[in-house]
Amino acid sequence: MSMITEPPVATGPSAPNATEVAVGTRGRQSGGAGAVIRAYVSLTKPRIVELLLVTTVPAMMLAAQGLPSLWLTLVVLVGGALAAGGASALNCYIDRDIDLLMRRTKRRPLPTHVVAPRNALIFGLVLAAVSVTLMATFTNWLATVLTVASIAYYDLVYTLWLKRTTAQNTFWGGICGAAPVLIGWAAVTGSLPPAAWALFAVVFFWQLPHFYALAIKYKVDYARAGIPMLPVVASVRRVNLEILVYTWLTVLSSLVVWPLGMSPIYGITAVVVGAVFLLEAHRLARRSSRGEAIKPMRLFHWSTTYLTILFAAVALDALI
């Protein structure tokens, strides 16, 4: 199935010019200091940062078999938030051409000219540099290398290349999305045992049904911007199949964690919330295949709840 065609779209971000900078300056002047601060905060995509930290802290607790040192936890939280925020700001800079075309993103700071592109670029680079400096100074080489690799992969490999060229962008982009689990674990122990990789697998596979549900909701948006998300370029049957496969892989990965030193507190939680997650995925696939009205955001929101509850169980298990 070919991708829906729309008017030509630039295939890559262009360098900021004097007009962009001037327009951004006017936007800042008209919006006031408060609006500008909120715009810079929004460049970091706080909801994504929050979700990443939800997985990082429990992973650190499990690695420490209890509470890691408060100082280390603070460093990893701040460093991780800055890394994720910096990578997101750079993502906004790179994607400003397509963000302007999508209803979901056209009100972001760059398309609305509240922040000038050059300023967003500098902001993202500074956040990334500070995060790496923190990790290098107060953690260890493994956690630092993983942090650098995650930022570079997200912006240079995923945003610049994969997102714009392949329907498998969500799959390969999941590597950096699941990296905070490894970074948190590595910061505590300096190593990555099987339990760390099992948690990584949970988050990695979880991202597929989570973001496919979002892509179904905004299918027209992605098509307009020329982004080959799976729901844009593939049949409904193919999308449903991948949602089901990756939901099952998510739940199975969560169960693999159980025998790796976890108690029934985690195991029973994983079974219960996993069953509900599977139920929602099968419900969406069934209604979609029948041509009935679907609510993909129901699966999207439940998947967030699933991950939060599951990692809360990881943290509780580590404490007990």
PDB file of C-alpha atoms in Angstrom:
ATOM      1  CA  MET A   1       0.000   0.000   0.000  1.00  0.00           C
ATOM      2  CA  SER A   2       1.531   3.290  -1.019  1.00  0.00           C
ATOM      3  CA  MET A   3       1.762   6.238   1.277  1.00  0.00           C
ATOM      4  CA  ILE A   4      -0.914   8.926   0.978  1.00  0.00           C
ATOM      5  CA  THR A   5       0.513  11.755  -1.055  1.00  0.00           C
ATOM      6  CA  GLU A   6       0.232  15.392  -0.179  1.00  0.00           C
ATOM      7  CA  PRO A   7       1.884  18.555  -1.476  1.00  0.00           C
ATOM      8  CA  PRO A   8       5.692  18.281  -1.551  1.00  0.00           C
ATOM      9  CA  VAL A   9       7.357  18.375   1.840  1.00  0.00           C
ATOM     10  CA  ALA A  10      10.971  19.169   2.586  1.00  0.00           C
ATOM     11  CA  THR A  11      12.854  15.957   3.291  1.00  0.00           C
ATOM     12  CA  GLY A  12      15.158  17.480   5.868  1.00  0.00           C
ATOM     13  CA  PRO A  13      15.478  20.504   8.124  1.00  0.00           C
ATOM     14  CA  SER A  14      16.889  23.656   6.663  1.00  0.00           C
ATOM     15  CA  ALA A  15      19.353  25.896   8.449  1.00  0.00           C
ATOM     16  CA  PRO A  16      17.851  28.878  10.270  1.00  0.00           C
ATOM     17  CA  ASN A  17      18.066  32.115   8.358  1.00  0.00           C
ATOM     18  CA  ALA A  18      17.775  35.770   9.277  1.00  0.00           C
ATOM     19  CA  THR A  19      14.037  35.794   8.621  1.00  0.00           C
ATOM     20  CA  GLU A  20      13.422  32.866  10.988  1.00  0.00           C
ATOM     21  CA  VAL A  21      15.489  34.494  13.710  1.00  0.00           C
ATOM     22  CA  ALA A  22      13.753  37.852  13.262  1.00  0.00           C
ATOM     23  CA  VAL A  23      10.307  36.276  13.346  1.00  0.00           C
ATOM     24  CA  GLY A  24      11.277  34.305  16.460  1.00  0.00           C
ATOM     25  CA  THR A  25      12.426  37.515  18.122  1.00  0.00           C
ATOM     26  CA  ARG A  26       9.125  39.234  17.389  1.00  0.00           C
ATOM     27  CA  GLY A  27       7.303  36.207  18.810  1.00  0.00           C
ATOM     28  CA  ARG A  28       9.299  36.406  22.017  1.00  0.00           C
ATOM     29  CA  GLN A  29       8.717  40.133  22.359  1.00  0.00           C
ATOM     30  CA  SER A  30       4.972  39.791  21.891  1.00  0.00           C
ATOM     31  CA  GLY A  31       4.607  36.797  24.211  1.00  0.00           C
ATOM     32  CA  GLY A  32       6.389  38.136  27.272  1.00  0.00           C
ATOM     33  CA  ALA A  33       8.937  36.451  29.515  1.00  0.00           C
ATOM     34  CA  GLY A  34       6.454  33.960  30.949  1.00  0.00           C
ATOM     35  CA  ALA A  35       5.402  32.752  27.522  1.00  0.00           C
ATOM     36  CA  VAL A  36       9.018  32.358  26.463  1.00  0.00           C
ATOM     37  CA  ILE A  37       9.880  30.325  29.569  1.00  0.00           C
ATOM     38  CA  ARG A  38       6.888  28.062  28.984  1.00  0.00           C
ATOM     39  CA  ALA A  39       7.935  27.680  25.347  1.00  0.00           C
ATOM     40  CA  TYR A  40      11.448  26.569  26.288  1.00  0.00           C
ATOM     41  CA  VAL A  41      10.047  24.124  28.826  1.00  0.00           C
ATOM     42  CA  SER A  42       7.701  22.710  26.190  1.00  0.00           C
ATOM     43  CA  LEU A  43      10.673  22.140  23.873  1.00  0.00           C
ATOM     44  CA  THR A  44      11.896  19.541  26.372  1.00  0.00           C
ATOM     45  CA  LYS A  45       8.602  17.600  26.058  1.00  0.00           C
ATOM     46  CA  PRO A  46       8.052  17.250  29.848  1.00  0.00           C
ATOM     47  CA  ARG A  47       5.597  14.366  29.539  1.00  0.00           C
ATOM     48  CA  ILE A  48       8.187  12.247  27.776  1.00  0.00           C
ATOM     49  CA  VAL A  49      10.790  13.201  30.382  1.00  0.00           C
ATOM     50  CA  GLU A  50       8.372  12.221  33.152  1.00  0.00           C
ATOM     51  CA  LEU A  51       7.671   8.849  31.562  1.00  0.00           C
ATOM     52  CA  LEU A  52      11.384   8.133  31.133  1.00  0.00           C
ATOM     53  CA  LEU A  53      12.058   8.903  34.786  1.00  0.00           C
ATOM     54  CA  VAL A  54       9.206   6.602  35.833  1.00  0.00           C
ATOM     55  CA  THR A  55      11.229   3.690  34.429  1.00  0.00           C
ATOM     56  CA  THR A  56      14.669   4.910  35.534  1.00  0.00           C
ATOM     57  CA  VAL A  57      14.158   5.154  39.298  1.00  0.00           C
ATOM     58  CA  PRO A  58      12.629   1.660  39.742  1.00  0.00           C
ATOM     59  CA  ALA A  59      15.454   0.212  37.634  1.00  0.00           C
ATOM     60  CA  MET A  60      17.963   1.895  39.946  1.00  0.00           C
ATOM     61  CA  MET A  61      16.165   0.553  43.002  1.00  0.00           C
ATOM     62  CA  LEU A  62      16.147  -2.983  41.634  1.00  0.00           C
ATOM     63  CA  ALA A  63      19.836  -2.721  40.759  1.00  0.00           C
ATOM     64  CA  ALA A  64      20.598  -1.556  44.304  1.00  0.00           C
ATOM     65  CA  GLN A  65      18.201  -4.108  45.836  1.00  0.00           C
ATOM     66  CA  GLY A  66      16.721  -1.244  47.804  1.00  0.00           C
ATOM     67  CA  LEU A  67      17.235   2.489  47.852  1.00  0.00           C
ATOM     68  CA  PRO A  68      20.321   3.742  46.001  1.00  0.00           C
ATOM     69  CA  SER A  69      22.143   6.698  47.483  1.00  0.00           C
ATOM     70  CA  LEU A  70      20.107   9.881  47.418  1.00  0.00           C
ATOM     71  CA  TRP A  71      22.938  11.784  45.735  1.00  0.00           C
ATOM     72  CA  LEU A  72      23.301   9.236  42.925  1.00  0.00           C
ATOM     73  CA  THR A  73      19.549   9.143  42.410  1.00  0.00           C
ATOM     74  CA  LEU A  74      19.420  12.937  42.187  1.00  0.00           C
ATOM     75  CA  VAL A  75      22.305  13.046  39.709  1.00  0.00           C
ATOM     76  CA  VAL A  76      20.749  10.407  37.460  1.00  0.00           C
ATOM     77  CA  LEU A  77      17.316  12.040  37.643  1.00  0.00           C
ATOM     78  CA  VAL A  78      18.660  15.496  36.810  1.00  0.00           C
ATOM     79  CA  GLY A  79      21.123  14.185  34.245  1.00  0.00           C
ATOM     80  CA  GLY A  80      18.481  11.969  32.656  1.00  0.00           C
ATOM     81  CA  ALA A  81      15.902  14.767  32.559  1.00  0.00           C
ATOM     82  CA  LEU A  82      18.419  17.133  30.956  1.00  0.00           C
ATOM     83  CA  ALA A  83      19.485  14.478  28.448  1.00  0.00           C
ATOM     84  CA  ALA A  84      15.897  13.705  27.471  1.00  0.00           C
ATOM     85  CA  GLY A  85      14.982  17.398  27.429  1.00  0.00           C
ATOM     86  CA  GLY A  86      18.012  18.331  25.361  1.00  0.00           C
ATOM     87  CA  ALA A  87      17.386  15.529  22.879  1.00  0.00           C
ATOM     88  CA  SER A  88      13.734  16.604  22.606  1.00  0.00           C
ATOM     89  CA  ALA A  89      14.686  20.249  22.013  1.00  0.00           C
ATOM     90  CA  LEU A  90      17.062  19.168  19.250  1.00  0.00           C
ATOM     91  CA  ASN A  91      14.266  16.993  17.865  1.00  0.00           C
ATOM     92  CA  CYS A  92      12.001  20.054  17.752  1.00  0.00           C
ATOM     93  CA  TYR A  93      14.730  21.982  15.925  1.00  0.00           C
ATOM     94  CA  ILE A  94      15.237  19.242  13.338  1.00  0.00           C
ATOM     95  CA  ASP A  95      11.516  18.568  12.884  1.00  0.00           C
ATOM     96  CA  ARG A  96      10.362  22.188  12.642  1.00  0.00           C
ATOM     97  CA  ASP A  97       9.567  21.758   8.942  1.00  0.00           C
ATOM     98  CA  ILE A  98       7.180  18.852   9.486  1.00  0.00           C
ATOM     99  CA  ASP A  99       5.816  20.152  12.807  1.00  0.00           C
ATOM    100  CA  LEU A 100       4.448  23.128  10.882  1.00  0.00           C
ATOM    101  CA  LEU A 101       2.354  20.758   8.728  1.00  0.00           C
ATOM    102  CA  MET A 102       0.828  18.638  11.475  1.00  0.00           C
ATOM    103  CA  ARG A 103      -2.247  19.646  13.451  1.00  0.00           C
ATOM    104  CA  ARG A 104      -0.841  17.915  16.550  1.00  0.00           C
ATOM    105  CA  THR A 105       2.454  19.836  16.475  1.00  0.00           C
ATOM    106  CA  LYS A 106       1.852  23.107  14.667  1.00  0.00           C
ATOM    107  CA  ARG A 107       1.444  25.004  17.964  1.00  0.00           C
ATOM    108  CA  ARG A 108       4.887  24.070  19.207  1.00  0.00           C
ATOM    109  CA  PRO A 109       7.303  26.962  19.911  1.00  0.00           C
ATOM    110  CA  LEU A 110       9.187  26.792  16.598  1.00  0.00           C
ATOM    111  CA  PRO A 111       6.207  26.616  14.207  1.00  0.00           C
ATOM    112  CA  THR A 112       4.569  29.491  16.125  1.00  0.00           C
ATOM    113  CA  HIS A 113       7.845  31.478  16.135  1.00  0.00           C
ATOM    114  CA  VAL A 114       7.870  31.945  19.897  1.00  0.00           C
ATOM    115  CA  VAL A 115      11.413  30.552  19.936  1.00  0.00           C
ATOM    116  CA  ALA A 116      13.905  31.145  17.127  1.00  0.00           C
ATOM    117  CA  PRO A 117      15.385  27.977  15.571  1.00  0.00           C
ATOM    118  CA  ARG A 118      18.954  28.972  16.397  1.00  0.00           C
ATOM    119  CA  ASN A 119      18.019  29.504  20.045  1.00  0.00           C
ATOM    120  CA  ALA A 120      16.303  26.122  20.208  1.00  0.00           C
ATOM    121  CA  LEU A 121      19.420  24.493  18.754  1.00  0.00           C
ATOM    122  CA  ILE A 122      21.691  26.156  21.315  1.00  0.00           C
ATOM    123  CA  PHE A 123      19.263  25.330  24.128  1.00  0.00           C
ATOM    124  CA  GLY A 124      19.199  21.648  23.191  1.00  0.00           C
ATOM    125  CA  LEU A 125      22.970  21.413  22.852  1.00  0.00           C
ATOM    126  CA  VAL A 126      23.528  23.103  26.226  1.00  0.00           C
ATOM    127  CA  LEU A 127      21.100  20.771  28.010  1.00  0.00           C
ATOM    128  CA  ALA A 128      22.729  17.754  26.393  1.00  0.00           C
ATOM    129  CA  ALA A 129      26.230  18.945  27.303  1.00  0.00           C
ATOM    130  CA  VAL A 130      25.272  19.611  30.930  1.00  0.00           C
ATOM    131  CA  SER A 131      23.635  16.197  31.231  1.00  0.00           C
ATOM    132  CA  VAL A 132      26.699  14.386  29.884  1.00  0.00           C
ATOM    133  CA  THR A 133      28.979  16.424  32.147  1.00  0.00           C
ATOM    134  CA  LEU A 134      26.911  15.480  35.194  1.00  0.00           C
ATOM    135  CA  MET A 135      26.901  11.809  34.298  1.00  0.00           C
ATOM    136  CA  ALA A 136      30.631  11.770  33.544  1.00  0.00           C
ATOM    137  CA  THR A 137      31.497  13.559  36.779  1.00  0.00           C
ATOM    138  CA  PHE A 138      29.284  11.723  39.250  1.00  0.00           C
ATOM    139  CA  THR A 139      28.451   8.285  37.796  1.00  0.00           C
ATOM    140  CA  ASN A 140      30.622   5.951  35.697  1.00  0.00           C
ATOM    141  CA  TRP A 141      31.835   5.477  32.155  1.00  0.00           C
ATOM    142  CA  LEU A 142      29.110   2.973  31.187  1.00  0.00           C
ATOM    143  CA  ALA A 143      26.222   5.216  32.259  1.00  0.00           C
ATOM    144  CA  THR A 144      27.888   8.186  30.561  1.00  0.00           C
ATOM    145  CA  VAL A 145      28.489   6.368  27.270  1.00  0.00           C
ATOM    146  CA  LEU A 146      24.878   5.157  27.246  1.00  0.00           C
ATOM    147  CA  THR A 147      23.668   8.723  27.828  1.00  0.00           C
ATOM    148  CA  VAL A 148      25.746  10.112  24.956  1.00  0.00           C
ATOM    149  CA  ALA A 149      24.713   7.272  22.669  1.00  0.00           C
ATOM    150  CA  SER A 150      21.018   7.761  23.479  1.00  0.00           C
ATOM    151  CA  ILE A 151      21.079  11.474  22.656  1.00  0.00           C
ATOM    152  CA  ALA A 152      23.029  10.914  19.437  1.00  0.00           C
ATOM    153  CA  TYR A 153      20.854   7.994  18.354  1.00  0.00           C
ATOM    154  CA  TYR A 154      17.588   9.825  18.988  1.00  0.00           C
ATOM    155  CA  ASP A 155      18.519  12.981  17.091  1.00  0.00           C
ATOM    156  CA  LEU A 156      20.969  11.833  14.426  1.00  0.00           C
ATOM    157  CA  VAL A 157      19.747   8.325  13.634  1.00  0.00           C
ATOM    158  CA  TYR A 158      16.049   8.376  14.505  1.00  0.00           C
ATOM    159  CA  THR A 159      14.946  11.982  13.921  1.00  0.00           C
ATOM    160  CA  LEU A 160      17.152  12.855  10.949  1.00  0.00           C
ATOM    161  CA  TRP A 161      17.009   9.512   9.179  1.00  0.00           C
ATOM    162  CA  LEU A 162      14.689   6.721  10.336  1.00  0.00           C
ATOM    163  CA  LYS A 163      11.624   8.829  11.099  1.00  0.00           C
ATOM    164  CA  ARG A 164      11.546  10.248   7.583  1.00  0.00           C
ATOM    165  CA  THR A 165      12.512   7.166   5.587  1.00  0.00           C
ATOM    166  CA  THR A 166      11.063   3.933   6.968  1.00  0.00           C
ATOM    167  CA  ALA A 167       7.850   2.582   8.459  1.00  0.00           C
ATOM    168  CA  GLN A 168      10.034   0.724  10.956  1.00  0.00           C
ATOM    169  CA  ASN A 169      11.011   4.049  12.543  1.00  0.00           C
ATOM    170  CA  THR A 170       9.031   3.296  15.695  1.00  0.00           C
ATOM    171  CA  PHE A 171      10.732  -0.069  16.151  1.00  0.00           C
ATOM    172  CA  TRP A 172      14.285   1.212  15.773  1.00  0.00           C
ATOM    173  CA  GLY A 173      13.497   4.419  17.650  1.00  0.00           C
ATOM    174  CA  GLY A 174      12.498   2.296  20.610  1.00  0.00           C
ATOM    175  CA  ILE A 175      16.160   1.674  21.400  1.00  0.00           C
ATOM    176  CA  CYS A 176      16.714   5.171  22.770  1.00  0.00           C
ATOM    177  CA  GLY A 177      13.290   5.205  24.414  1.00  0.00           C
ATOM    178  CA  ALA A 178      14.198   2.169  26.513  1.00  0.00           C
ATOM    179  CA  ALA A 179      17.772   3.271  27.224  1.00  0.00           C
ATOM    180  CA  PRO A 180      16.973   5.074  30.541  1.00  0.00           C
ATOM    181  CA  VAL A 181      16.450   1.677  32.166  1.00  0.00           C
ATOM    182  CA  LEU A 182      19.987   0.657  31.219  1.00  0.00           C
ATOM    183  CA  ILE A 183      21.425   4.049  32.160  1.00  0.00           C
ATOM    184  CA  GLY A 184      19.856   3.942  35.615  1.00  0.00           C
ATOM    185  CA  TRP A 185      21.000   0.388  36.248  1.00  0.00           C
ATOM    186  CA  ALA A 186      24.512   1.084  34.960  1.00  0.00           C
ATOM    187  CA  ALA A 187      24.802   4.165  37.187  1.00  0.00           C
ATOM    188  CA  VAL A 188      24.230   1.984  40.252  1.00  0.00           C
ATOM    189  CA  THR A 189      26.298  -1.106  39.430  1.00  0.00           C
ATOM    190  CA  GLY A 190      28.520  -0.243  36.461  1.00  0.00           C
ATOM    191  CA  SER A 191      27.227  -3.375  34.732  1.00  0.00           C
ATOM    192  CA  LEU A 192      24.196  -4.659  32.800  1.00  0.00           C
ATOM    193  CA  PRO A 193      23.044  -8.111  33.996  1.00  0.00           C
ATOM    194  CA  PRO A 194      20.141 -10.076  32.448  1.00  0.00           C
ATOM    195  CA  ALA A 195      17.543  -8.385  34.691  1.00  0.00           C
ATOM    196  CA  ALA A 196      18.511  -4.974  33.272  1.00  0.00           C
ATOM    197  CA  TRP A 197      18.100  -6.232  29.716  1.00  0.00           C
ATOM    198  CA  ALA A 198      14.769  -7.844  30.574  1.00  0.00           C
ATOM    199  CA  LEU A 199      13.446  -4.491  31.830  1.00  0.00           C
ATOM    200  CA  PHE A 200      14.887  -2.861  28.715  1.00  0.00           C
ATOM    201  CA  ALA A 201      12.911  -5.351  26.597  1.00  0.00           C
ATOM    202  CA  VAL A 202       9.688  -4.480  28.420  1.00  0.00           C
ATOM    203  CA  VAL A 203      10.021  -0.779  27.636  1.00  0.00           C
ATOM    204  CA  PHE A 204      11.333  -1.427  24.122  1.00  0.00           C
ATOM    205  CA  PHE A 205       8.407  -3.616  23.051  1.00  0.00           C
ATOM    206  CA  TRP A 206       5.892  -1.492  24.976  1.00  0.00           C
ATOM    207  CA  GLN A 207       6.635   1.499  22.779  1.00  0.00           C
ATOM    208  CA  LEU A 208       5.296  -0.179  19.645  1.00  0.00           C
ATOM    209  CA  PRO A 209       1.594  -0.550  20.620  1.00  0.00           C
ATOM    210  CA  HIS A 210       1.837   2.735  22.546  1.00  0.00           C
ATOM    211  CA  PHE A 211       2.997   4.808  19.580  1.00  0.00           C
ATOM    212  CA  TYR A 212       1.098   2.862  16.927  1.00  0.00           C
ATOM    213  CA  ALA A 213      -2.114   3.790  18.736  1.00  0.00           C
ATOM    214  CA  LEU A 214      -1.055   7.449  18.605  1.00  0.00           C
ATOM    215  CA  ALA A 215      -0.139   7.125  14.923  1.00  0.00           C
ATOM    216  CA  ILE A 216      -3.589   5.702  14.144  1.00  0.00           C
ATOM    217  CA  LYS A 217      -5.181   8.729  15.781  1.00  0.00           C
ATOM    218  CA  TYR A 218      -2.996  11.155  13.804  1.00  0.00           C
ATOM    219  CA  LYS A 219      -2.661   9.144  10.604  1.00  0.00           C
ATOM    220  CA  VAL A 220      -3.740  12.028   8.380  1.00  0.00           C
ATOM    221  CA  ASP A 221      -1.317  14.348  10.138  1.00  0.00           C
ATOM    222  CA  TYR A 222       1.639  12.050   9.507  1.00  0.00           C
ATOM    223  CA  ALA A 223       0.587  11.525   5.889  1.00  0.00           C
ATOM    224  CA  ARG A 224       0.368  15.288   5.331  1.00  0.00           C
ATOM    225  CA  ALA A 225       3.902  15.700   6.655  1.00  0.00           C
ATOM    226  CA  GLY A 226       5.252  12.831   4.577  1.00  0.00           C
ATOM    227  CA  ILE A 227       6.194  10.709   7.592  1.00  0.00           C
ATOM    228  CA  PRO A 228       5.888   6.961   6.800  1.00  0.00           C
ATOM    229  CA  MET A 229       4.410   5.826  10.103  1.00  0.00           C
ATOM    230  CA  LEU A 230       3.095   2.280   9.869  1.00  0.00           C
ATOM    231  CA  PRO A 231      -0.636   3.215   9.919  1.00  0.00           C
ATOM    232  CA  VAL A 232       0.047   5.564   6.975  1.00  0.00           C
ATOM    233  CA  VAL A 233       1.807   3.081   4.697  1.00  0.00           C
ATOM    234  CA  ALA A 234       0.421  -0.308   5.783  1.00  0.00           C
ATOM    235  CA  SER A 235      -2.965  -1.996   5.812  1.00  0.00           C
ATOM    236  CA  VAL A 236      -5.213  -1.996   8.866  1.00  0.00           C
ATOM    237  CA  ARG A 237      -4.617  -5.750   9.169  1.00  0.00           C
ATOM    238  CA  ARG A 238      -0.836  -5.251   9.277  1.00  0.00           C
ATOM    239  CA  VAL A 239      -1.097  -2.524  11.927  1.00  0.00           C
ATOM    240  CA  ASN A 240      -3.422  -4.645  14.061  1.00  0.00           C
ATOM    241  CA  LEU A 241      -1.068  -7.618  13.783  1.00  0.00           C
ATOM    242  CA  GLU A 242       1.956  -5.612  14.892  1.00  0.00           C
ATOM    243  CA  ILE A 243       0.069  -4.075  17.807  1.00  0.00           C
ATOM    244  CA  LEU A 244      -0.908  -7.540  19.011  1.00  0.00           C
ATOM    245  CA  VAL A 245       2.535  -9.059  18.483  1.00  0.00           C
ATOM    246  CA  TYR A 246       4.344  -6.307  20.356  1.00  0.00           C
ATOM    247  CA  THR A 247       1.792  -6.195  23.162  1.00  0.00           C
ATOM    248  CA  TRP A 248       2.292  -9.909  23.697  1.00  0.00           C
ATOM    249  CA  LEU A 249       6.075  -9.450  23.589  1.00  0.00           C
ATOM    250  CA  THR A 250       5.776  -6.666  26.165  1.00  0.00           C
ATOM    251  CA  VAL A 251       3.808  -8.829  28.568  1.00  0.00           C
ATOM    252  CA  LEU A 252       6.022 -11.878  28.015  1.00  0.00           C
ATOM    253  CA  SER A 253       9.123  -9.753  28.648  1.00  0.00           C
ATOM    254  CA  SER A 254       7.589  -8.522  31.899  1.00  0.00           C
ATOM    255  CA  LEU A 255       7.078 -12.127  32.965  1.00  0.00           C
ATOM    256  CA  VAL A 256      10.695 -12.975  32.129  1.00  0.00           C
ATOM    257  CA  VAL A 257      11.694 -10.426  34.773  1.00  0.00           C
ATOM    258  CA  TRP A 258       9.810 -12.370  37.475  1.00  0.00           C
ATOM    259  CA  PRO A 259      12.241 -15.295  37.944  1.00  0.00           C
ATOM    260  CA  LEU A 260      15.221 -12.929  37.890  1.00  0.00           C
ATOM    261  CA  GLY A 261      14.999 -12.231  41.597  1.00  0.00           C
ATOM    262  CA  MET A 262      11.481 -10.776  41.822  1.00  0.00           C
ATOM    263  CA  SER A 263       8.803 -11.737  44.345  1.00  0.00           C
ATOM    264  CA  PRO A 264       5.112 -12.556  43.769  1.00  0.00           C
ATOM    265  CA  ILE A 265       4.341  -8.882  44.446  1.00  0.00           C
ATOM    266  CA  TYR A 266       5.851  -8.035  41.075  1.00  0.00           C
ATOM    267  CA  GLY A 267       4.799 -11.255  39.373  1.00  0.00           C
ATOM    268  CA  ILE A 268       1.107 -11.024  40.206  1.00  0.00           C
ATOM    269  CA  THR A 269       1.049  -7.340  39.269  1.00  0.00           C
ATOM    270  CA  ALA A 270       2.694  -8.138  35.916  1.00  0.00           C
ATOM    271  CA  VAL A 271       0.122 -10.837  35.193  1.00  0.00           C
ATOM    272  CA  VAL A 272      -2.901  -8.688  36.077  1.00  0.00           C
ATOM    273  CA  VAL A 273      -1.930  -5.463  34.322  1.00  0.00           C
ATOM    274  CA  GLY A 274      -0.526  -7.472  31.422  1.00  0.00           C
ATOM    275  CA  ALA A 275      -3.873  -9.222  30.967  1.00  0.00           C
ATOM    276  CA  VAL A 276      -5.679  -5.877  30.845  1.00  0.00           C
ATOM    277  CA  PHE A 277      -3.117  -4.522  28.367  1.00  0.00           C
ATOM    278  CA  LEU A 278      -3.653  -7.542  26.113  1.00  0.00           C
ATOM    279  CA  LEU A 279      -7.424  -7.188  26.419  1.00  0.00           C
ATOM    280  CA  GLU A 280      -7.264  -3.566  25.256  1.00  0.00           C
ATOM    281  CA  ALA A 281      -4.955  -4.413  22.351  1.00  0.00           C
ATOM    282  CA  HIS A 282      -7.186  -7.257  21.163  1.00  0.00           C
ATOM    283  CA  ARG A 283     -10.281  -5.069  21.543  1.00  0.00           C
ATOM    284  CA  LEU A 284      -8.758  -2.354  19.340  1.00  0.00           C
ATOM    285  CA  ALA A 285      -7.635  -4.882  16.730  1.00  0.00           C
ATOM    286  CA  ARG A 286     -10.993  -6.630  16.674  1.00  0.00           C
ATOM    287  CA  ARG A 287     -13.029  -3.434  16.256  1.00  0.00           C
ATOM    288  CA  SER A 288     -10.606  -2.089  13.679  1.00  0.00           C
ATOM    289  CA  SER A 289     -10.664  -5.259  11.573  1.00  0.00           C
ATOM    290  CA  ARG A 290     -14.481  -5.162  11.578  1.00  0.00           C
ATOM    291  CA  GLY A 291     -14.522  -1.590  10.321  1.00  0.00           C
ATOM    292  CA  GLU A 292     -16.162  -0.382  13.523  1.00  0.00           C
ATOM    293  CA  ALA A 293     -15.460   2.961  15.176  1.00  0.00           C
ATOM    294  CA  ILE A 294     -12.272   2.698  17.194  1.00  0.00           C
ATOM    295  CA  LYS A 295     -10.723   4.671  20.031  1.00  0.00           C
ATOM    296  CA  PRO A 296      -6.965   4.182  19.653  1.00  0.00           C
ATOM    297  CA  MET A 297      -6.220   6.717  22.392  1.00  0.00           C
ATOM    298  CA  ARG A 298      -7.843   4.351  24.886  1.00  0.00           C
ATOM    299  CA  LEU A 299      -5.026   1.881  24.245  1.00  0.00           C
ATOM    300  CA  PHE A 300      -2.503   4.733  24.210  1.00  0.00           C
ATOM    301  CA  HIS A 301      -3.528   5.993  27.646  1.00  0.00           C
ATOM    302  CA  TRP A 302      -3.913   2.534  29.151  1.00  0.00           C
ATOM    303  CA  SER A 303      -0.433   1.583  27.931  1.00  0.00           C
ATOM    304  CA  THR A 304       0.957   4.504  29.950  1.00  0.00           C
ATOM    305  CA  THR A 305      -0.957   3.324  33.004  1.00  0.00           C
ATOM    306  CA  TYR A 306       0.324  -0.203  32.425  1.00  0.00           C
ATOM    307  CA  LEU A 307       3.967   0.856  32.368  1.00  0.00           C
ATOM    308  CA  THR A 308       3.561   3.085  35.428  1.00  0.00           C
ATOM    309  CA  ILE A 309       1.934   0.348  37.514  1.00  0.00           C
ATOM    310  CA  LEU A 310       4.429  -2.280  36.364  1.00  0.00           C
ATOM    311  CA  PHE A 311       7.464  -0.181  37.288  1.00  0.00           C
ATOM    312  CA  ALA A 312       5.857   0.853  40.563  1.00  0.00           C
ATOM    313  CA  ALA A 313       5.704  -2.871  41.306  1.00  0.00           C
ATOM    314  CA  VAL A 314       9.412  -3.138  40.432  1.00  0.00           C
ATOM    315  CA  ALA A 315      10.189  -0.382  42.934  1.00  0.00           C
ATOM    316  CA  LEU A 316       8.004  -1.914  45.652  1.00  0.00           C
ATOM    317  CA  ASP A 317       9.543  -5.317  45.101  1.00  0.00           C
ATOM    318  CA  ALA A 318      13.050  -3.869  45.414  1.00  0.00           C
ATOM    319  CA  LEU A 319      12.144  -2.219  48.714  1.00  0.00           C
ATOM    320  CA  ILE A 320      10.648  -5.359  50.206  1.00  0.00           C
TER     321      ILE A 320
END
